Amino acid sequence: MGIISRGFKRPDRPSGDVKLPPGQYRTTDFPVLSAGPTPRIAREDWRFEITTEAGKSRSWNWQEFRKLPTDDITVDLHCVTKWSQFGMAWRGVSLDTLLADVETAADFAFVRSYGGYTTNLPLDDLRDGKAWIAFSYDGDDLHPSHGGPARLLVPHLYLWKSAKWVCGIDLRDDDEPGFWEQLGYHNYGDPWREQRYWGD
Ligand SMILES: Nc1nc2c(c(=O)[nH]1)N[C@H]1C(S)=C(S)[C@@H](COP(=O)(O)O)O[C@H]1N2
Ligand SMILES: [Mo]
């Protein structure tokens, strides 16, 4: 997976020493890819909620969310449309922090966004320093087009798993395909194994 470091440091990679997953090309801009219009969510109205398989839920408003400890994360991101970008600097709250007091034995996470987008992944892929709710990119507030006020960031999977405008995660015993997964994208989406579509 990508290099993770703390402190908004851009990795200084000599060209040619770049780790590109199979079939990917490098880009230096940050394309916007959304399946619908950009929802505008005021921070006063923003909520993020985790619901367990037992139906218990824990939620944070913006103020509560921003009191949680944050990580500075520098990662490489890989989009299924074949662009990869290196050394992207984010700030966010680790899912480990958000899940710390959540009692669950669920195996799967179903991620929901404002606007109706969904995606699914194994709960283990959100744990152990692998996923964040990111609210800042490149030192600025996360722009709405890129998922602001906050988006899921799961750098080790193709970027469609990193739900923009995230509003909740349902923890479930059973897996359910999300928006792109229902339309033929791979259920897991590991860029290093080139899991783009069903059957890859
Ligand atoms: N809510 C929501 N999240 C989303 C999407 C979307 O359409 N809606 N698109 C996904 C896809 S396919 C990609 S490639 C990335 C793009 O993120 P970006 O627009 O910040 O580059 O967001 C992912 N998260
Ligand atoms: Mo995508």
PDB file of C-alpha atoms and ligand atoms in Angstrom:
ATOM      1  CA  MET A   1       0.000   0.000   0.000  1.00  0.00           C
ATOM      2  CA  GLY A   2       1.008   3.641  -0.086  1.00  0.00           C
ATOM      3  CA  ILE A   3       3.541   5.239   2.148  1.00  0.00           C
ATOM      4  CA  ILE A   4       1.980   6.626   5.297  1.00  0.00           C
ATOM      5  CA  SER A   5       3.836   9.214   7.257  1.00  0.00           C
ATOM      6  CA  ARG A   6       2.873  11.885   9.720  1.00  0.00           C
ATOM      7  CA  GLY A   7       3.198  15.627   9.309  1.00  0.00           C
ATOM      8  CA  PHE A   8       2.195  16.674   5.808  1.00  0.00           C
ATOM      9  CA  LYS A   9       5.520  15.624   4.364  1.00  0.00           C
ATOM     10  CA  ARG A  10       5.550  14.920   0.685  1.00  0.00           C
ATOM     11  CA  PRO A  11       7.625  11.881  -0.063  1.00  0.00           C
ATOM     12  CA  ASP A  12      10.570  12.908  -2.157  1.00  0.00           C
ATOM     13  CA  ARG A  13      10.552  10.185  -4.779  1.00  0.00           C
ATOM     14  CA  PRO A  14      13.036  10.170  -7.587  1.00  0.00           C
ATOM     15  CA  SER A  15      11.231   9.579 -10.873  1.00  0.00           C
ATOM     16  CA  GLY A  16      11.617   5.993 -11.938  1.00  0.00           C
ATOM     17  CA  ASP A  17      11.419   4.873  -8.322  1.00  0.00           C
ATOM     18  CA  VAL A  18       7.676   5.156  -8.337  1.00  0.00           C
ATOM     19  CA  LYS A  19       5.331   2.404  -7.300  1.00  0.00           C
ATOM     20  CA  LEU A  20       2.471   2.214  -9.742  1.00  0.00           C
ATOM     21  CA  PRO A  21      -0.124  -0.580  -9.528  1.00  0.00           C
ATOM     22  CA  PRO A  22      -0.663  -2.582 -12.734  1.00  0.00           C
ATOM     23  CA  GLY A  23      -2.455  -0.688 -15.511  1.00  0.00           C
ATOM     24  CA  GLN A  24      -2.248   2.701 -13.758  1.00  0.00           C
ATOM     25  CA  TYR A  25      -0.838   5.995 -15.059  1.00  0.00           C
ATOM     26  CA  ARG A  26       0.539   8.810 -12.996  1.00  0.00           C
ATOM     27  CA  THR A  27      -1.241  12.143 -12.788  1.00  0.00           C
ATOM     28  CA  THR A  28      -0.301  15.271 -10.900  1.00  0.00           C
ATOM     29  CA  ASP A  29      -3.698  16.961 -10.898  1.00  0.00           C
ATOM     30  CA  PHE A  30      -6.611  15.857  -8.757  1.00  0.00           C
ATOM     31  CA  PRO A  31      -9.544  14.935 -10.998  1.00  0.00           C
ATOM     32  CA  VAL A  32     -13.097  15.156  -9.683  1.00  0.00           C
ATOM     33  CA  LEU A  33     -15.185  12.031 -10.233  1.00  0.00           C
ATOM     34  CA  SER A  34     -18.735  12.047  -8.925  1.00  0.00           C
ATOM     35  CA  ALA A  35     -21.750  10.037 -10.009  1.00  0.00           C
ATOM     36  CA  GLY A  36     -24.104  12.944  -9.317  1.00  0.00           C
ATOM     37  CA  PRO A  37     -24.238  16.578  -8.235  1.00  0.00           C
ATOM     38  CA  THR A  38     -22.118  17.798  -5.342  1.00  0.00           C
ATOM     39  CA  PRO A  39     -24.214  17.940  -2.175  1.00  0.00           C
ATOM     40  CA  ARG A  40     -23.542  21.070  -0.099  1.00  0.00           C
ATOM     41  CA  ILE A  41     -23.623  20.189   3.573  1.00  0.00           C
ATOM     42  CA  ALA A  42     -23.155  22.972   6.090  1.00  0.00           C
ATOM     43  CA  ARG A  43     -20.988  21.978   9.009  1.00  0.00           C
ATOM     44  CA  GLU A  44     -23.828  22.864  11.410  1.00  0.00           C
ATOM     45  CA  ASP A  45     -25.963  20.243   9.706  1.00  0.00           C
ATOM     46  CA  TRP A  46     -23.254  17.615   9.296  1.00  0.00           C
ATOM     47  CA  ARG A  47     -23.534  14.346  11.216  1.00  0.00           C
ATOM     48  CA  PHE A  48     -21.565  11.155  11.035  1.00  0.00           C
ATOM     49  CA  GLU A  49     -23.047   7.985  12.465  1.00  0.00           C
ATOM     50  CA  ILE A  50     -21.856   4.430  13.029  1.00  0.00           C
ATOM     51  CA  THR A  51     -24.616   1.839  13.484  1.00  0.00           C
ATOM     52  CA  THR A  52     -23.888  -1.679  14.650  1.00  0.00           C
ATOM     53  CA  GLU A  53     -25.419  -4.999  13.613  1.00  0.00           C
ATOM     54  CA  ALA A  54     -27.365  -4.855  16.901  1.00  0.00           C
ATOM     55  CA  GLY A  55     -28.920  -1.542  15.857  1.00  0.00           C
ATOM     56  CA  LYS A  56     -26.980   0.606  18.320  1.00  0.00           C
ATOM     57  CA  SER A  57     -25.634   3.830  16.974  1.00  0.00           C
ATOM     58  CA  ARG A  58     -23.030   6.407  17.854  1.00  0.00           C
ATOM     59  CA  SER A  59     -22.994   9.752  16.160  1.00  0.00           C
ATOM     60  CA  TRP A  60     -20.867  12.864  16.051  1.00  0.00           C
ATOM     61  CA  ASN A  61     -21.719  16.383  15.021  1.00  0.00           C
ATOM     62  CA  TRP A  62     -18.990  18.538  13.474  1.00  0.00           C
ATOM     63  CA  GLN A  63     -17.860  20.020  16.799  1.00  0.00           C
ATOM     64  CA  GLU A  64     -17.624  16.618  18.452  1.00  0.00           C
ATOM     65  CA  PHE A  65     -15.893  15.127  15.437  1.00  0.00           C
ATOM     66  CA  ARG A  66     -13.294  17.906  15.332  1.00  0.00           C
ATOM     67  CA  LYS A  67     -12.402  17.388  18.986  1.00  0.00           C
ATOM     68  CA  LEU A  68     -11.159  13.885  18.187  1.00  0.00           C
ATOM     69  CA  PRO A  69      -7.439  13.313  17.652  1.00  0.00           C
ATOM     70  CA  THR A  70      -6.329  13.626  14.027  1.00  0.00           C
ATOM     71  CA  ASP A  71      -3.663  12.066  11.841  1.00  0.00           C
ATOM     72  CA  ASP A  72      -1.700  13.675   9.037  1.00  0.00           C
ATOM     73  CA  ILE A  73      -1.557  11.150   6.263  1.00  0.00           C
ATOM     74  CA  THR A  74       0.479  11.181   3.076  1.00  0.00           C
ATOM     75  CA  VAL A  75      -0.701   8.539   0.658  1.00  0.00           C
ATOM     76  CA  ASP A  76      -0.817   7.434  -2.947  1.00  0.00           C
ATOM     77  CA  LEU A  77      -4.327   7.116  -4.380  1.00  0.00           C
ATOM     78  CA  HIS A  78      -5.412   4.904  -7.255  1.00  0.00           C
ATOM     79  CA  CYS A  79      -8.597   5.428  -9.256  1.00  0.00           C
ATOM     80  CA  VAL A  80     -10.137   2.599 -11.253  1.00  0.00           C
ATOM     81  CA  THR A  81     -10.235   4.960 -14.270  1.00  0.00           C
ATOM     82  CA  LYS A  82      -6.444   4.445 -14.242  1.00  0.00           C
ATOM     83  CA  TRP A  83      -5.017   7.574 -12.716  1.00  0.00           C
ATOM     84  CA  SER A  84      -2.791   7.383  -9.676  1.00  0.00           C
ATOM     85  CA  GLN A  85      -1.505  10.302  -7.716  1.00  0.00           C
ATOM     86  CA  PHE A  86       1.416  10.114  -5.319  1.00  0.00           C
ATOM     87  CA  GLY A  87       2.101  11.781  -2.011  1.00  0.00           C
ATOM     88  CA  MET A  88      -1.305  13.298  -1.368  1.00  0.00           C
ATOM     89  CA  ALA A  89      -1.433  15.039   2.012  1.00  0.00           C
ATOM     90  CA  TRP A  90      -4.597  14.629   4.046  1.00  0.00           C
ATOM     91  CA  ARG A  91      -5.720  15.182   7.605  1.00  0.00           C
ATOM     92  CA  GLY A  92      -8.414  13.079   9.175  1.00  0.00           C
ATOM     93  CA  VAL A  93      -9.720  11.094  12.086  1.00  0.00           C
ATOM     94  CA  SER A  94      -8.742   7.436  12.088  1.00  0.00           C
ATOM     95  CA  LEU A  95     -11.555   4.908  11.928  1.00  0.00           C
ATOM     96  CA  ASP A  96      -9.751   3.233  14.838  1.00  0.00           C
ATOM     97  CA  THR A  97     -10.626   6.289  16.918  1.00  0.00           C
ATOM     98  CA  LEU A  98     -14.243   6.320  15.759  1.00  0.00           C
ATOM     99  CA  LEU A  99     -14.649   2.571  16.303  1.00  0.00           C
ATOM    100  CA  ALA A 100     -12.904   2.516  19.700  1.00  0.00           C
ATOM    101  CA  ASP A 101     -16.087   2.532  21.795  1.00  0.00           C
ATOM    102  CA  VAL A 102     -18.253   0.694  19.309  1.00  0.00           C
ATOM    103  CA  GLU A 103     -19.132  -2.829  20.337  1.00  0.00           C
ATOM    104  CA  THR A 104     -19.384  -5.003  17.264  1.00  0.00           C
ATOM    105  CA  ALA A 105     -18.623  -8.444  15.915  1.00  0.00           C
ATOM    106  CA  ALA A 106     -19.678  -7.516  12.380  1.00  0.00           C
ATOM    107  CA  ASP A 107     -17.545  -8.526   9.409  1.00  0.00           C
ATOM    108  CA  PHE A 108     -18.714  -5.906   6.913  1.00  0.00           C
ATOM    109  CA  ALA A 109     -19.102  -2.168   6.601  1.00  0.00           C
ATOM    110  CA  PHE A 110     -21.691  -0.474   4.399  1.00  0.00           C
ATOM    111  CA  VAL A 111     -20.761   3.151   3.862  1.00  0.00           C
ATOM    112  CA  ARG A 112     -23.417   5.806   3.187  1.00  0.00           C
ATOM    113  CA  SER A 113     -23.025   9.330   1.875  1.00  0.00           C
ATOM    114  CA  TYR A 114     -25.096  12.475   1.654  1.00  0.00           C
ATOM    115  CA  GLY A 115     -26.605  12.339  -1.819  1.00  0.00           C
ATOM    116  CA  GLY A 116     -27.178   8.586  -1.699  1.00  0.00           C
ATOM    117  CA  TYR A 117     -23.821   7.122  -2.751  1.00  0.00           C
ATOM    118  CA  THR A 118     -22.878   3.870  -1.028  1.00  0.00           C
ATOM    119  CA  THR A 119     -19.935   1.493  -0.994  1.00  0.00           C
ATOM    120  CA  ASN A 120     -19.057  -1.682   0.897  1.00  0.00           C
ATOM    121  CA  LEU A 121     -15.913  -3.233   2.311  1.00  0.00           C
ATOM    122  CA  PRO A 122     -14.807  -5.674   5.022  1.00  0.00           C
ATOM    123  CA  LEU A 123     -14.718  -3.988   8.435  1.00  0.00           C
ATOM    124  CA  ASP A 124     -11.094  -5.114   8.873  1.00  0.00           C
ATOM    125  CA  ASP A 125     -10.167  -2.798   5.989  1.00  0.00           C
ATOM    126  CA  LEU A 126     -11.251   0.170   8.097  1.00  0.00           C
ATOM    127  CA  ARG A 127      -9.136  -0.882  11.095  1.00  0.00           C
ATOM    128  CA  ASP A 128      -5.479  -0.773  12.111  1.00  0.00           C
ATOM    129  CA  GLY A 129      -4.533   2.569  10.612  1.00  0.00           C
ATOM    130  CA  LYS A 130      -5.892   1.843   7.152  1.00  0.00           C
ATOM    131  CA  ALA A 131      -8.812   4.303   6.928  1.00  0.00           C
ATOM    132  CA  TRP A 132      -9.788   7.818   7.939  1.00  0.00           C
ATOM    133  CA  ILE A 133     -12.620  10.296   7.801  1.00  0.00           C
ATOM    134  CA  ALA A 134     -10.636  13.036   6.089  1.00  0.00           C
ATOM    135  CA  PHE A 135     -11.594  16.702   6.344  1.00  0.00           C
ATOM    136  CA  SER A 136      -8.515  18.445   5.002  1.00  0.00           C
ATOM    137  CA  TYR A 137      -6.453  18.092   1.835  1.00  0.00           C
ATOM    138  CA  ASP A 138      -3.148  19.784   1.070  1.00  0.00           C
ATOM    139  CA  GLY A 139      -3.473  21.995   4.128  1.00  0.00           C
ATOM    140  CA  ASP A 140      -6.936  23.349   3.260  1.00  0.00           C
ATOM    141  CA  ASP A 141     -10.469  22.398   4.197  1.00  0.00           C
ATOM    142  CA  LEU A 142     -11.589  19.599   1.929  1.00  0.00           C
ATOM    143  CA  HIS A 143     -13.330  21.165  -1.059  1.00  0.00           C
ATOM    144  CA  PRO A 144     -16.982  20.092  -1.566  1.00  0.00           C
ATOM    145  CA  SER A 145     -16.154  18.664  -5.004  1.00  0.00           C
ATOM    146  CA  HIS A 146     -13.707  16.280  -3.354  1.00  0.00           C
ATOM    147  CA  GLY A 147     -16.133  15.288  -0.607  1.00  0.00           C
ATOM    148  CA  GLY A 148     -16.062  18.138   1.904  1.00  0.00           C
ATOM    149  CA  PRO A 149     -16.906  18.630   4.702  1.00  0.00           C
ATOM    150  CA  ALA A 150     -15.511  15.105   5.088  1.00  0.00           C
ATOM    151  CA  ARG A 151     -14.957  11.915   3.137  1.00  0.00           C
ATOM    152  CA  LEU A 152     -13.872   8.399   3.809  1.00  0.00           C
ATOM    153  CA  LEU A 153     -10.250   7.767   2.825  1.00  0.00           C
ATOM    154  CA  VAL A 154      -9.222   4.145   2.257  1.00  0.00           C
ATOM    155  CA  PRO A 155      -5.988   4.497   0.270  1.00  0.00           C
ATOM    156  CA  HIS A 156      -5.203   0.791  -0.078  1.00  0.00           C
ATOM    157  CA  LEU A 157      -8.343   0.197  -2.192  1.00  0.00           C
ATOM    158  CA  TYR A 158      -9.424   1.828  -5.471  1.00  0.00           C
ATOM    159  CA  LEU A 159     -10.706   5.316  -4.837  1.00  0.00           C
ATOM    160  CA  TRP A 160     -14.387   4.555  -5.415  1.00  0.00           C
ATOM    161  CA  LYS A 161     -14.303   2.993  -1.914  1.00  0.00           C
ATOM    162  CA  SER A 162     -13.354   6.415  -0.484  1.00  0.00           C
ATOM    163  CA  ALA A 163     -16.898   7.745  -0.236  1.00  0.00           C
ATOM    164  CA  LYS A 164     -17.163  11.517  -0.506  1.00  0.00           C
ATOM    165  CA  TRP A 165     -19.652  13.403   1.742  1.00  0.00           C
ATOM    166  CA  VAL A 166     -19.761  10.383   4.024  1.00  0.00           C
ATOM    167  CA  CYS A 167     -22.567  10.436   6.589  1.00  0.00           C
ATOM    168  CA  GLY A 168     -22.590   6.964   8.067  1.00  0.00           C
ATOM    169  CA  ILE A 169     -21.201   3.475   8.284  1.00  0.00           C
ATOM    170  CA  ASP A 170     -23.457   0.515   8.986  1.00  0.00           C
ATOM    171  CA  LEU A 171     -21.696  -2.484  10.518  1.00  0.00           C
ATOM    172  CA  ARG A 172     -23.258  -5.690   9.254  1.00  0.00           C
ATOM    173  CA  ASP A 173     -22.984  -9.466   9.467  1.00  0.00           C
ATOM    174  CA  ASP A 174     -23.686  -9.740   5.742  1.00  0.00           C
ATOM    175  CA  ASP A 175     -22.038  -8.017   2.830  1.00  0.00           C
ATOM    176  CA  GLU A 176     -24.117  -5.897   0.478  1.00  0.00           C
ATOM    177  CA  PRO A 177     -22.758  -4.353  -2.732  1.00  0.00           C
ATOM    178  CA  GLY A 178     -22.745  -0.554  -2.854  1.00  0.00           C
ATOM    179  CA  PHE A 179     -23.389   1.804  -5.768  1.00  0.00           C
ATOM    180  CA  TRP A 180     -20.505   0.921  -8.115  1.00  0.00           C
ATOM    181  CA  GLU A 181     -20.233  -2.635  -6.831  1.00  0.00           C
ATOM    182  CA  GLN A 182     -23.821  -3.264  -7.978  1.00  0.00           C
ATOM    183  CA  LEU A 183     -22.931  -1.827 -11.382  1.00  0.00           C
ATOM    184  CA  GLY A 184     -20.062  -4.213 -11.977  1.00  0.00           C
ATOM    185  CA  TYR A 185     -17.072  -2.844 -10.099  1.00  0.00           C
ATOM    186  CA  HIS A 186     -15.143  -5.428  -8.110  1.00  0.00           C
ATOM    187  CA  ASN A 187     -16.522  -6.148  -4.656  1.00  0.00           C
ATOM    188  CA  TYR A 188     -13.123  -5.602  -2.981  1.00  0.00           C
ATOM    189  CA  GLY A 189     -11.073  -3.417  -5.324  1.00  0.00           C
ATOM    190  CA  ASP A 190      -7.397  -4.017  -4.551  1.00  0.00           C
ATOM    191  CA  PRO A 191      -5.374  -1.941  -7.067  1.00  0.00           C
ATOM    192  CA  TRP A 192      -2.271  -4.131  -6.639  1.00  0.00           C
ATOM    193  CA  ARG A 193      -4.268  -7.167  -7.769  1.00  0.00           C
ATOM    194  CA  GLU A 194      -6.019  -5.042 -10.407  1.00  0.00           C
ATOM    195  CA  GLN A 195      -9.490  -5.909  -9.108  1.00  0.00           C
ATOM    196  CA  ARG A 196     -11.394  -3.425 -11.252  1.00  0.00           C
ATOM    197  CA  TYR A 197     -14.503  -5.310 -12.283  1.00  0.00           C
ATOM    198  CA  TRP A 198     -16.478  -8.445 -11.443  1.00  0.00           C
ATOM    199  CA  GLY A 199     -14.393 -11.475 -12.279  1.00  0.00           C
ATOM    200  CA  ASP A 200     -10.998  -9.676 -12.096  1.00  0.00           C
TER     201      ASP A 200
HETATM  202  N1  LIG B   1     -20.378  10.202  -2.479  1.00  0.00           N
HETATM  203  C1  LIG B   1     -19.599   9.844  -3.519  1.00  0.00           C
HETATM  204  N2  LIG B   1     -18.371   9.411  -3.250  1.00  0.00           N
HETATM  205  C2  LIG B   1     -17.550   9.032  -4.257  1.00  0.00           C
HETATM  206  C3  LIG B   1     -17.997   9.063  -5.602  1.00  0.00           C
HETATM  207  C4  LIG B   1     -19.314   9.526  -5.844  1.00  0.00           C
HETATM  208  O1  LIG B   1     -19.780   9.580  -6.996  1.00  0.00           O
HETATM  209  N3  LIG B   1     -20.079   9.928  -4.774  1.00  0.00           N
HETATM  210  N4  LIG B   1     -17.161   8.652  -6.601  1.00  0.00           N
HETATM  211  C5  LIG B   1     -16.089   7.741  -6.227  1.00  0.00           C
HETATM  212  C6  LIG B   1     -15.143   7.560  -7.292  1.00  0.00           C
HETATM  213  S1  LIG B   1     -15.590   6.522  -8.556  1.00  0.00           S
HETATM  214  C7  LIG B   1     -13.913   8.135  -7.255  1.00  0.00           C
HETATM  215  S2  LIG B   1     -12.742   7.789  -8.440  1.00  0.00           S
HETATM  216  C8  LIG B   1     -13.557   9.085  -6.181  1.00  0.00           C
HETATM  217  C9  LIG B   1     -13.121  10.387  -6.805  1.00  0.00           C
HETATM  218  O2  LIG B   1     -12.725  11.287  -5.822  1.00  0.00           O
HETATM  219  P1  LIG B   1     -12.356  12.754  -6.263  1.00  0.00           P
HETATM  220  O3  LIG B   1     -13.520  13.311  -7.007  1.00  0.00           O
HETATM  221  O4  LIG B   1     -12.019  13.473  -5.001  1.00  0.00           O
HETATM  222  O5  LIG B   1     -11.155  12.607  -7.181  1.00  0.00           O
HETATM  223  O6  LIG B   1     -14.600   9.327  -5.286  1.00  0.00           O
HETATM  224  C10 LIG B   1     -15.375   8.207  -4.965  1.00  0.00           C
HETATM  225  N5  LIG B   1     -16.309   8.597  -3.955  1.00  0.00           N
HETATM  226 MO    MO B   2     -13.642   6.168  -9.788  1.00  0.00          MO
END
